[in-house]
mmCIF file of C-alpha atoms in Angstrom:
data_model
loop_
_atom_site.group_PDB
_atom_site.id
_atom_site.type_symbol
_atom_site.label_atom_id
_atom_site.label_comp_id
_atom_site.label_asym_id
_atom_site.label_seq_id
_atom_site.Cartn_x
_atom_site.Cartn_y
_atom_site.Cartn_z
ATOM 1 C CA UNK Z 1 96.891 80.877 111.046
ATOM 2 C CA UNK Z 2 100.541 80.224 111.830
ATOM 3 C CA UNK Z 3 100.658 83.657 113.498
ATOM 4 C CA UNK Z 4 97.682 82.793 115.694
ATOM 5 C CA UNK Z 5 99.247 79.468 116.663
ATOM 6 C CA UNK Z 6 102.521 81.184 117.558
ATOM 7 C CA UNK Z 7 100.673 83.548 119.913
ATOM 8 C CA UNK Z 8 101.139 81.180 122.865
ATOM 9 C CA UNK Z 9 104.879 80.688 122.411
ATOM 10 C CA UNK Z 10 105.453 84.399 121.775
ATOM 11 C CA UNK Z 11 103.450 85.352 124.874
ATOM 12 C CA UNK Z 12 105.665 83.145 127.041
ATOM 13 C CA UNK Z 13 109.131 83.374 125.547
ATOM 14 C CA UNK Z 14 109.191 87.098 124.823
ATOM 15 C CA UNK Z 15 108.398 87.789 128.489
ATOM 16 C CA UNK Z 16 111.309 85.763 129.864
ATOM 17 C CA UNK Z 17 113.895 88.595 129.649
ATOM 18 C CA UNK Z 18 111.481 90.899 131.517
ATOM 19 C CA UNK Z 19 111.101 88.727 134.620
ATOM 20 C CA UNK Z 20 113.855 90.314 136.706
ATOM 21 C CA UNK Z 21 112.940 93.848 135.605
ATOM 22 C CA UNK Z 22 109.295 93.292 136.534
ATOM 23 C CA UNK Z 23 110.338 91.739 139.850
ATOM 24 C CA UNK Z 24 112.444 94.795 140.685
ATOM 25 C CA UNK Z 25 109.549 97.138 139.895
ATOM 26 C CA UNK Z 26 106.449 95.299 141.115
ATOM 27 C CA UNK Z 27 107.668 92.807 143.739
ATOM 28 C CA UNK Z 28 111.154 93.768 144.986
ATOM 29 C CA UNK Z 29 110.542 92.029 148.322
ATOM 30 C CA UNK Z 30 109.441 88.768 146.653
ATOM 31 C CA UNK Z 31 111.273 88.522 143.307
ATOM 32 C CA UNK Z 32 110.276 84.864 142.847
ATOM 33 C CA UNK Z 33 106.710 86.037 142.161
ATOM 34 C CA UNK Z 34 107.882 87.154 138.713
ATOM 35 C CA UNK Z 35 108.129 83.462 137.766
ATOM 36 C CA UNK Z 36 104.330 83.378 137.896
ATOM 37 C CA UNK Z 37 104.226 85.557 134.786
ATOM 38 C CA UNK Z 38 104.964 82.346 132.858
ATOM 39 C CA UNK Z 39 103.097 79.722 134.880
ATOM 40 C CA UNK Z 40 99.900 81.738 135.436
ATOM 41 C CA UNK Z 41 99.650 82.235 131.672
ATOM 42 C CA UNK Z 42 99.980 78.470 131.197
ATOM 43 C CA UNK Z 43 97.293 77.877 133.832
ATOM 44 C CA UNK Z 44 94.957 80.167 131.896
ATOM 45 C CA UNK Z 45 95.812 78.318 128.701
ATOM 46 C CA UNK Z 46 94.788 75.036 130.338
ATOM 47 C CA UNK Z 47 91.480 76.483 131.552
ATOM 48 C CA UNK Z 48 90.756 77.934 128.129
ATOM 49 C CA UNK Z 49 91.590 74.650 126.417
ATOM 50 C CA UNK Z 50 88.862 72.919 128.425
ATOM 51 C CA UNK Z 51 86.265 75.493 127.379
ATOM 52 C CA UNK Z 52 86.867 76.357 123.729
ATOM 53 C CA UNK Z 53 86.108 72.929 122.227
ATOM 54 C CA UNK Z 54 82.454 72.664 123.307
ATOM 55 C CA UNK Z 55 81.873 76.392 122.683
ATOM 56 C CA UNK Z 56 83.232 76.148 119.126
ATOM 57 C CA UNK Z 57 81.135 73.048 118.419
ATOM 58 C CA UNK Z 58 78.065 75.146 119.262
ATOM 59 C CA UNK Z 59 78.888 78.584 117.831
ATOM 60 C CA UNK Z 60 81.524 77.784 115.192
ATOM 61 C CA UNK Z 61 85.293 78.146 114.841
ATOM 62 C CA UNK Z 62 85.410 81.751 113.657
ATOM 63 C CA UNK Z 63 83.638 83.416 116.628
ATOM 64 C CA UNK Z 64 85.729 81.467 119.138
ATOM 65 C CA UNK Z 65 88.988 82.291 117.362
ATOM 66 C CA UNK Z 66 88.156 86.002 117.166
ATOM 67 C CA UNK Z 67 86.614 86.073 120.644
ATOM 68 C CA UNK Z 68 89.694 84.438 122.139
ATOM 69 C CA UNK Z 69 91.940 86.988 120.438
ATOM 70 C CA UNK Z 70 89.780 89.852 121.753
ATOM 71 C CA UNK Z 71 89.935 88.436 125.301
ATOM 72 C CA UNK Z 72 93.703 88.089 124.924
ATOM 73 C CA UNK Z 73 93.942 91.729 123.794
ATOM 74 C CA UNK Z 74 91.900 92.797 126.821
ATOM 75 C CA UNK Z 75 94.324 90.964 129.104
ATOM 76 C CA UNK Z 76 97.303 92.553 127.346
ATOM 77 C CA UNK Z 77 95.844 96.053 127.783
ATOM 78 C CA UNK Z 78 95.297 95.347 131.483
ATOM 79 C CA UNK Z 79 98.890 94.096 131.712
ATOM 80 C CA UNK Z 80 100.210 97.287 130.145
ATOM 81 C CA UNK Z 81 98.551 99.414 132.825
ATOM 82 C CA UNK Z 82 99.270 97.024 135.734
ATOM 83 C CA UNK Z 83 100.653 98.812 138.780
ATOM 84 C CA UNK Z 84 100.989 95.738 140.977
ATOM 85 C CA UNK Z 85 102.062 92.136 140.574
ATOM 86 C CA UNK Z 86 98.527 90.975 141.401
ATOM 87 C CA UNK Z 87 96.990 92.964 138.545
ATOM 88 C CA UNK Z 88 99.721 91.802 136.169
ATOM 89 C CA UNK Z 89 99.104 88.152 137.052
ATOM 90 C CA UNK Z 90 95.344 88.566 136.555
ATOM 91 C CA UNK Z 91 96.142 90.050 133.146
ATOM 92 C CA UNK Z 92 98.379 87.105 132.275
ATOM 93 C CA UNK Z 93 95.669 84.644 133.359
ATOM 94 C CA UNK Z 94 93.169 86.378 131.059
ATOM 95 C CA UNK Z 95 95.697 86.340 128.222
ATOM 96 C CA UNK Z 96 96.254 82.612 128.745
ATOM 97 C CA UNK Z 97 92.530 81.843 128.645
ATOM 98 C CA UNK Z 98 92.096 83.995 125.541
ATOM 99 C CA UNK Z 99 95.055 82.451 123.715
ATOM 100 C CA UNK Z 100 93.436 79.014 123.903
ATOM 101 C CA UNK Z 101 90.815 80.130 121.373
ATOM 102 C CA UNK Z 102 93.177 80.812 118.444
ATOM 103 C CA UNK Z 103 95.508 77.974 119.435
ATOM 104 C CA UNK Z 104 92.864 75.228 119.477
ATOM 105 C CA UNK Z 105 90.727 76.663 116.680
ATOM 106 C CA UNK Z 106 93.604 76.759 114.185
ATOM 107 C CA UNK Z 107 93.887 72.973 114.471
ATOM 108 C CA UNK Z 108 90.093 72.596 114.235
ATOM 109 C CA UNK Z 109 89.919 74.798 111.115
ATOM 110 C CA UNK Z 110 92.697 72.843 109.411
ATOM 111 C CA UNK Z 111 90.915 69.588 110.275
ATOM 112 C CA UNK Z 112 87.619 70.986 108.916
ATOM 113 C CA UNK Z 113 89.094 72.185 105.611
ATOM 114 C CA UNK Z 114 91.812 69.674 104.760
ATOM 115 C CA UNK Z 115 92.534 65.963 104.981
ATOM 116 C CA UNK Z 116 95.316 63.504 104.305
ATOM 117 C CA UNK Z 117 98.559 64.825 102.840
ATOM 118 C CA UNK Z 118 97.157 68.329 102.346
ATOM 119 C CA UNK Z 119 96.290 68.559 106.031
ATOM 120 C CA UNK Z 120 99.733 67.242 106.984
ATOM 121 C CA UNK Z 121 101.395 69.815 104.724
ATOM 122 C CA UNK Z 122 99.454 72.731 106.229
ATOM 123 C CA UNK Z 123 100.066 71.543 109.793
ATOM 124 C CA UNK Z 124 103.771 71.065 109.082
ATOM 125 C CA UNK Z 125 104.073 74.693 107.979
ATOM 126 C CA UNK Z 126 102.140 75.925 111.016
ATOM 127 C CA UNK Z 127 104.254 73.843 113.411
ATOM 128 C CA UNK Z 128 107.451 75.063 111.724
ATOM 129 C CA UNK Z 129 106.464 78.653 112.559
ATOM 130 C CA UNK Z 130 105.442 77.559 116.049
ATOM 131 C CA UNK Z 131 108.835 75.907 116.538
ATOM 132 C CA UNK Z 132 110.826 78.951 115.425
ATOM 133 C CA UNK Z 133 109.164 81.368 117.866
ATOM 134 C CA UNK Z 134 110.759 79.955 121.067
ATOM 135 C CA UNK Z 135 114.192 80.439 119.517
ATOM 136 C CA UNK Z 136 113.643 84.107 118.688
ATOM 137 C CA UNK Z 137 111.065 85.042 121.341
ATOM 138 C CA UNK Z 138 113.499 86.122 124.093
ATOM 139 C CA UNK Z 139 115.576 88.116 121.595
ATOM 140 C CA UNK Z 140 112.468 89.931 120.371
ATOM 141 C CA UNK Z 141 111.393 90.441 123.986
ATOM 142 C CA UNK Z 142 114.775 91.904 124.920
ATOM 143 C CA UNK Z 143 114.543 94.260 121.946
ATOM 144 C CA UNK Z 144 111.074 95.416 122.985
ATOM 145 C CA UNK Z 145 112.298 96.043 126.540
ATOM 146 C CA UNK Z 146 115.285 98.030 125.273
ATOM 147 C CA UNK Z 147 112.992 100.062 123.044
ATOM 148 C CA UNK Z 148 110.132 100.892 125.404
ATOM 149 C CA UNK Z 149 110.494 99.010 128.685
ATOM 150 C CA UNK Z 150 108.748 95.802 129.738
ATOM 151 C CA UNK Z 151 105.297 97.341 129.221
ATOM 152 C CA UNK Z 152 106.059 97.705 125.525
ATOM 153 C CA UNK Z 153 105.906 93.903 125.274
ATOM 154 C CA UNK Z 154 102.178 94.156 125.976
ATOM 155 C CA UNK Z 155 101.808 96.627 123.109
ATOM 156 C CA UNK Z 156 103.400 93.974 120.882
ATOM 157 C CA UNK Z 157 100.951 91.365 122.229
ATOM 158 C CA UNK Z 158 98.016 93.624 121.309
ATOM 159 C CA UNK Z 159 99.365 94.185 117.784
ATOM 160 C CA UNK Z 160 100.169 90.477 117.355
ATOM 161 C CA UNK Z 161 96.658 89.373 118.340
ATOM 162 C CA UNK Z 162 94.912 92.226 116.526
ATOM 163 C CA UNK Z 163 96.570 91.316 113.223
ATOM 164 C CA UNK Z 164 95.425 87.706 113.651
ATOM 165 C CA UNK Z 165 91.895 88.708 114.664
ATOM 166 C CA UNK Z 166 91.527 91.157 111.757
ATOM 167 C CA UNK Z 167 92.738 88.491 109.329
ATOM 168 C CA UNK Z 168 90.291 85.948 110.773
ATOM 169 C CA UNK Z 169 87.432 88.469 110.598
ATOM 170 C CA UNK Z 170 88.139 89.470 107.006
ATOM 171 C CA UNK Z 171 89.550 86.353 105.389
ATOM 172 C CA UNK Z 172 88.587 83.249 107.359
ATOM 173 C CA UNK Z 173 85.243 81.685 106.454
ATOM 174 C CA UNK Z 174 83.331 79.630 108.986
ATOM 175 C CA UNK Z 175 84.464 76.017 108.512
ATOM 176 C CA UNK Z 176 81.939 74.251 110.750
ATOM 177 C CA UNK Z 177 78.749 73.603 108.808
ATOM 178 C CA UNK Z 178 75.482 74.498 110.555
ATOM 179 C CA UNK Z 179 74.264 70.892 110.430
ATOM 180 C CA UNK Z 180 77.387 69.741 112.286
ATOM 181 C CA UNK Z 181 76.918 72.058 115.257
ATOM 182 C CA UNK Z 182 76.036 70.620 118.642
ATOM 183 C CA UNK Z 183 74.199 71.902 121.673
ATOM 184 C CA UNK Z 184 76.383 73.493 124.319
ATOM 185 C CA UNK Z 185 76.554 70.900 127.088
ATOM 186 C CA UNK Z 186 78.904 69.710 129.786
ATOM 187 C CA UNK Z 187 77.998 66.064 129.210
ATOM 188 C CA UNK Z 188 80.686 65.279 126.569
ATOM 189 C CA UNK Z 189 83.387 66.643 128.886
ATOM 190 C CA UNK Z 190 82.019 64.675 131.854
ATOM 191 C CA UNK Z 191 81.883 61.495 129.750
ATOM 192 C CA UNK Z 192 85.477 62.039 128.606
ATOM 193 C CA UNK Z 193 86.674 62.618 132.178
ATOM 194 C CA UNK Z 194 84.912 59.433 133.329
ATOM 195 C CA UNK Z 195 86.541 57.400 130.556
ATOM 196 C CA UNK Z 196 89.962 58.879 131.319
ATOM 197 C CA UNK Z 197 89.652 58.127 135.040
ATOM 198 C CA UNK Z 198 88.222 54.634 134.514
ATOM 199 C CA UNK Z 199 90.928 53.521 132.057
ATOM 200 C CA UNK Z 200 94.210 52.834 133.928
ATOM 201 C CA UNK Z 201 96.412 53.244 130.849
ATOM 202 C CA UNK Z 202 94.864 56.587 129.922
ATOM 203 C CA UNK Z 203 94.998 57.801 133.516
ATOM 204 C CA UNK Z 204 98.645 56.836 134.002
ATOM 205 C CA UNK Z 205 99.688 58.371 130.678
ATOM 206 C CA UNK Z 206 97.905 61.602 131.655
ATOM 207 C CA UNK Z 207 99.627 61.665 135.058
ATOM 208 C CA UNK Z 208 103.039 61.137 133.449
ATOM 209 C CA UNK Z 209 102.288 63.876 130.923
ATOM 210 C CA UNK Z 210 101.406 66.166 133.835
ATOM 211 C CA UNK Z 211 104.649 65.427 135.684
ATOM 212 C CA UNK Z 212 106.819 65.813 132.583
ATOM 213 C CA UNK Z 213 105.098 69.090 131.674
ATOM 214 C CA UNK Z 214 105.560 70.331 135.246
ATOM 215 C CA UNK Z 215 109.305 69.770 134.889
ATOM 216 C CA UNK Z 216 109.365 71.781 131.670
ATOM 217 C CA UNK Z 217 107.192 74.609 133.013
ATOM 218 C CA UNK Z 218 109.246 74.902 136.207
ATOM 219 C CA UNK Z 219 112.532 75.078 134.308
ATOM 220 C CA UNK Z 220 111.010 77.523 131.813
ATOM 221 C CA UNK Z 221 109.854 79.895 134.556
ATOM 222 C CA UNK Z 222 113.110 79.750 136.548
ATOM 223 C CA UNK Z 223 115.692 79.818 133.742
ATOM 224 C CA UNK Z 224 115.932 83.592 133.284
ATOM 225 C CA UNK Z 225 116.161 84.415 137.025
ATOM 226 C CA UNK Z 226 118.883 81.775 137.407
ATOM 227 C CA UNK Z 227 120.828 83.163 134.440
ATOM 228 C CA UNK Z 228 120.476 86.667 135.899
ATOM 229 C CA UNK Z 229 121.023 86.027 139.610
ATOM 230 C CA UNK Z 230 123.217 82.938 139.847
ATOM 231 C CA UNK Z 231 125.407 83.290 136.755
ATOM 232 C CA UNK Z 232 125.180 87.043 136.059
ATOM 233 C CA UNK Z 233 124.380 86.270 132.412
ATOM 234 C CA UNK Z 234 121.064 88.091 132.079
ATOM 235 C CA UNK Z 235 122.236 90.044 129.030
ATOM 236 C CA UNK Z 236 123.255 86.813 127.281
ATOM 237 C CA UNK Z 237 120.043 84.977 128.166
ATOM 238 C CA UNK Z 238 118.258 85.446 124.788
ATOM 239 C CA UNK Z 239 121.247 83.956 122.945
ATOM 240 C CA UNK Z 240 121.532 80.969 125.269
ATOM 241 C CA UNK Z 241 117.785 80.349 125.220
ATOM 242 C CA UNK Z 242 117.915 80.276 121.425
ATOM 243 C CA UNK Z 243 120.588 77.575 121.705
ATOM 244 C CA UNK Z 244 118.358 75.619 124.101
ATOM 245 C CA UNK Z 245 115.278 75.944 121.872
ATOM 246 C CA UNK Z 246 117.046 75.120 118.597
ATOM 247 C CA UNK Z 247 118.740 72.068 120.123
ATOM 248 C CA UNK Z 248 115.454 70.851 121.587
ATOM 249 C CA UNK Z 249 113.757 71.121 118.170
ATOM 250 C CA UNK Z 250 115.831 68.159 116.981
ATOM 251 C CA UNK Z 251 114.131 65.769 119.412
ATOM 252 C CA UNK Z 252 110.777 65.457 117.629
ATOM 253 C CA UNK Z 253 112.119 64.356 114.210
ATOM 254 C CA UNK Z 254 114.491 61.919 115.939
ATOM 255 C CA UNK Z 255 111.561 60.507 117.897
ATOM 256 C CA UNK Z 256 109.525 60.157 114.693
ATOM 257 C CA UNK Z 257 112.303 58.004 113.207
ATOM 258 C CA UNK Z 258 112.749 55.859 116.316
ATOM 259 C CA UNK Z 259 109.098 55.100 117.142
ATOM 260 C CA UNK Z 260 108.504 52.647 114.238
ATOM 261 C CA UNK Z 261 111.635 50.688 115.202
ATOM 262 C CA UNK Z 262 111.593 50.796 118.998
ATOM 263 C CA UNK Z 263 108.036 51.607 119.994
ATOM 264 C CA UNK Z 264 106.778 54.389 122.222
ATOM 265 C CA UNK Z 265 107.169 52.563 125.543
ATOM 266 C CA UNK Z 266 110.892 51.836 125.123
ATOM 267 C CA UNK Z 267 111.590 55.408 124.049
ATOM 268 C CA UNK Z 268 109.679 56.807 127.021
ATOM 269 C CA UNK Z 269 111.471 54.540 129.498
ATOM 270 C CA UNK Z 270 114.862 55.424 128.014
ATOM 271 C CA UNK Z 271 114.159 59.180 128.032
ATOM 272 C CA UNK Z 272 112.828 59.181 131.593
ATOM 273 C CA UNK Z 273 115.658 56.946 132.820
ATOM 274 C CA UNK Z 274 118.272 59.330 131.449
ATOM 275 C CA UNK Z 275 116.423 62.361 132.802
ATOM 276 C CA UNK Z 276 116.041 60.829 136.269
ATOM 277 C CA UNK Z 277 119.721 59.906 136.477
ATOM 278 C CA UNK Z 278 120.984 63.241 135.144
ATOM 279 C CA UNK Z 279 118.687 65.258 137.415
ATOM 280 C CA UNK Z 280 119.853 63.324 140.478
ATOM 281 C CA UNK Z 281 123.493 63.873 139.494
ATOM 282 C CA UNK Z 282 122.885 67.610 138.983
ATOM 283 C CA UNK Z 283 121.235 67.870 142.413
ATOM 284 C CA UNK Z 284 124.263 66.209 144.012
ATOM 285 C CA UNK Z 285 126.942 68.052 142.035
ATOM 286 C CA UNK Z 286 125.376 71.478 142.571
ATOM 287 C CA UNK Z 287 125.727 70.999 146.333
ATOM 288 C CA UNK Z 288 129.477 71.396 145.828
ATOM 289 C CA UNK Z 289 131.079 74.820 145.782
ATOM 290 C CA UNK Z 290 131.707 74.815 142.042
ATOM 291 C CA UNK Z 291 133.138 77.795 140.166
ATOM 292 C CA UNK Z 292 130.726 79.414 137.706
ATOM 293 C CA UNK Z 293 132.894 78.233 134.804
ATOM 294 C CA UNK Z 294 131.997 74.654 135.788
ATOM 295 C CA UNK Z 295 128.490 75.113 137.201
ATOM 296 C CA UNK Z 296 127.130 77.015 134.208
ATOM 297 C CA UNK Z 297 127.860 74.338 131.542
ATOM 298 C CA UNK Z 298 126.364 71.683 133.839
ATOM 299 C CA UNK Z 299 123.198 73.723 134.321
ATOM 300 C CA UNK Z 300 122.978 74.579 130.608
ATOM 301 C CA UNK Z 301 123.332 70.958 129.452
ATOM 302 C CA UNK Z 302 120.770 69.811 132.016
ATOM 303 C CA UNK Z 303 118.317 72.510 130.900
ATOM 304 C CA UNK Z 304 118.752 71.503 127.265
ATOM 305 C CA UNK Z 305 118.055 67.927 128.364
ATOM 306 C CA UNK Z 306 114.778 68.931 130.043
ATOM 307 C CA UNK Z 307 113.591 70.652 126.863
ATOM 308 C CA UNK Z 308 114.973 67.897 124.613
ATOM 309 C CA UNK Z 309 113.203 65.215 126.648
ATOM 310 C CA UNK Z 310 109.802 66.629 125.735
ATOM 311 C CA UNK Z 311 110.297 65.714 122.093
ATOM 312 C CA UNK Z 312 110.507 62.069 123.182
ATOM 313 C CA UNK Z 313 107.762 62.120 125.806
ATOM 314 C CA UNK Z 314 104.760 64.399 125.290
ATOM 315 C CA UNK Z 315 103.783 63.220 121.809
ATOM 316 C CA UNK Z 316 104.230 59.557 122.716
ATOM 317 C CA UNK Z 317 102.281 59.948 125.957
ATOM 318 C CA UNK Z 318 99.430 61.644 124.107
ATOM 319 C CA UNK Z 319 99.358 58.800 121.574
ATOM 320 C CA UNK Z 320 99.246 56.174 124.351
ATOM 321 C CA UNK Z 321 96.485 58.042 126.175
ATOM 322 C CA UNK Z 322 94.390 58.520 123.023
ATOM 323 C CA UNK Z 323 94.645 54.947 121.738
ATOM 324 C CA UNK Z 324 91.655 53.580 123.720
ATOM 325 C CA UNK Z 325 89.599 56.761 123.190
ATOM 326 C CA UNK Z 326 89.140 56.804 119.426
ATOM 327 C CA UNK Z 327 85.349 56.973 119.766
ATOM 328 C CA UNK Z 328 85.594 60.328 121.588
ATOM 329 C CA UNK Z 329 88.932 61.458 120.172
ATOM 330 C CA UNK Z 330 88.180 65.178 119.781
ATOM 331 C CA UNK Z 331 86.818 65.954 123.220
ATOM 332 C CA UNK Z 332 89.186 63.451 124.886
ATOM 333 C CA UNK Z 333 92.247 65.153 123.386
ATOM 334 C CA UNK Z 334 91.059 68.550 124.664
ATOM 335 C CA UNK Z 335 90.273 67.212 128.131
ATOM 336 C CA UNK Z 336 93.605 65.369 128.482
ATOM 337 C CA UNK Z 337 95.555 68.419 127.298
ATOM 338 C CA UNK Z 338 93.580 70.693 129.622
ATOM 339 C CA UNK Z 339 94.004 68.437 132.668
ATOM 340 C CA UNK Z 340 97.737 68.023 132.063
ATOM 341 C CA UNK Z 341 98.268 71.752 131.441
ATOM 342 C CA UNK Z 342 96.271 72.914 134.471
ATOM 343 C CA UNK Z 343 97.759 70.353 136.876
ATOM 344 C CA UNK Z 344 101.334 70.822 135.648
ATOM 345 C CA UNK Z 345 100.990 74.613 135.864
ATOM 346 C CA UNK Z 346 99.854 74.371 139.482
ATOM 347 C CA UNK Z 347 102.776 72.050 140.267
ATOM 348 C CA UNK Z 348 105.204 74.408 138.531
ATOM 349 C CA UNK Z 349 103.830 77.382 140.475
ATOM 350 C CA UNK Z 350 104.349 75.590 143.800
ATOM 351 C CA UNK Z 351 107.825 74.274 142.963
ATOM 352 C CA UNK Z 352 108.965 77.561 141.446
ATOM 353 C CA UNK Z 353 108.031 79.546 144.546
ATOM 354 C CA UNK Z 354 109.919 77.087 146.764
ATOM 355 C CA UNK Z 355 112.975 76.917 144.504
ATOM 356 C CA UNK Z 356 113.578 80.614 143.886
ATOM 357 C CA UNK Z 357 116.936 80.566 142.083
ATOM 358 C CA UNK Z 358 118.544 77.561 143.805
ATOM 359 C CA UNK Z 359 119.651 75.036 141.175
ATOM 360 C CA UNK Z 360 120.252 72.402 143.849
ATOM 361 C CA UNK Z 361 116.699 72.741 145.172
ATOM 362 C CA UNK Z 362 115.322 72.844 141.632
ATOM 363 C CA UNK Z 363 117.013 69.580 140.648
ATOM 364 C CA UNK Z 364 116.132 67.965 143.992
ATOM 365 C CA UNK Z 365 112.439 68.790 143.504
ATOM 366 C CA UNK Z 366 112.325 67.767 139.846
ATOM 367 C CA UNK Z 367 114.018 64.410 140.437
ATOM 368 C CA UNK Z 368 110.931 62.861 142.117
ATOM 369 C CA UNK Z 369 108.784 63.958 139.161
ATOM 370 C CA UNK Z 370 111.115 62.202 136.717
ATOM 371 C CA UNK Z 371 111.486 59.133 138.947
ATOM 372 C CA UNK Z 372 107.731 58.766 139.526
ATOM 373 C CA UNK Z 373 107.124 59.150 135.786
ATOM 374 C CA UNK Z 374 109.658 56.409 135.108
ATOM 375 C CA UNK Z 375 108.077 54.125 137.692
ATOM 376 C CA UNK Z 376 104.615 54.655 136.227
ATOM 377 C CA UNK Z 377 105.891 53.775 132.757
ATOM 378 C CA UNK Z 378 106.653 50.263 133.965
ATOM 379 C CA UNK Z 379 103.015 49.952 135.029
ATOM 380 C CA UNK Z 380 101.767 50.633 131.512
ATOM 381 C CA UNK Z 381 101.458 47.345 129.656
ATOM 382 C CA UNK Z 382 102.981 46.856 126.251
#
């Protein structure tokens, strides 16, 4: 199950070193289109997240998990044979939609089979694996590219998903009892959307989550091209990304310690205040003609900050949004996650295509997202 959960992170992070190579081959006249390899996958993930919950409540966890993996494999096969950027992006969209099945169903299966400390123990192990993948993903991706070219990454995706699907088919029993299955209907989703929109606190928390995620997704999709084009450090990118990912992993346990003492609102305001100020400073400083020896550490520290910030924001924002929705917690969580993922992916796509590889433009466009998020936090009541 940990392997199936890690499918999303592996599908994103292992492709980062291939962005420039794919751009040179499939879109040499518009290299920024290669950024969409990341953000289109995330868009598909958001769409899939909205669909898999109701489908699994009707047909069970096992078929949705296996079906999602099969759809993902189909997208990966299409990606392997892609001869244009358009076909490759369609393949990545399909992979994103398919990956939502295993990703969401793993949590549902754990919730069905375990409770209390046992559930926490299983989820901790799964999340540990999920957290390690971003640190090693680019290194694995670079190795796959060196071995068989960027298309070989899609062979790895097929193997990765096939192993998970075969395990689920042979070893995973259905965990949703027949008497607990529901009719397939859009009504629960519509009800959840109405409650989200009608509750100001939930709506604001969802908007902030969207803006914060858009910052992360934009930086994620532009990091490798910036390393390659601006700093000429493409070969070192996997190592530096591992540093970024490992450093960012420390944020969540720190947040867990601080929340009982300070509360979620204070932590969110502090994190967004720091991020707003630092992003504005980076936008101003990068307008100067700085030598690479100075510009690179500034960019690296700022990027670490963007990733680190998410450990203090996304979990707390989800908790704030879910607090008034306990009576529809399951479907509400899926809808909020789907809305935030879809909207932030669209924002990241737009910003990424405007930014290209300009750090100044990137920081200038991300500053309003951080500042608006900070302003909205003051609207949320204690």
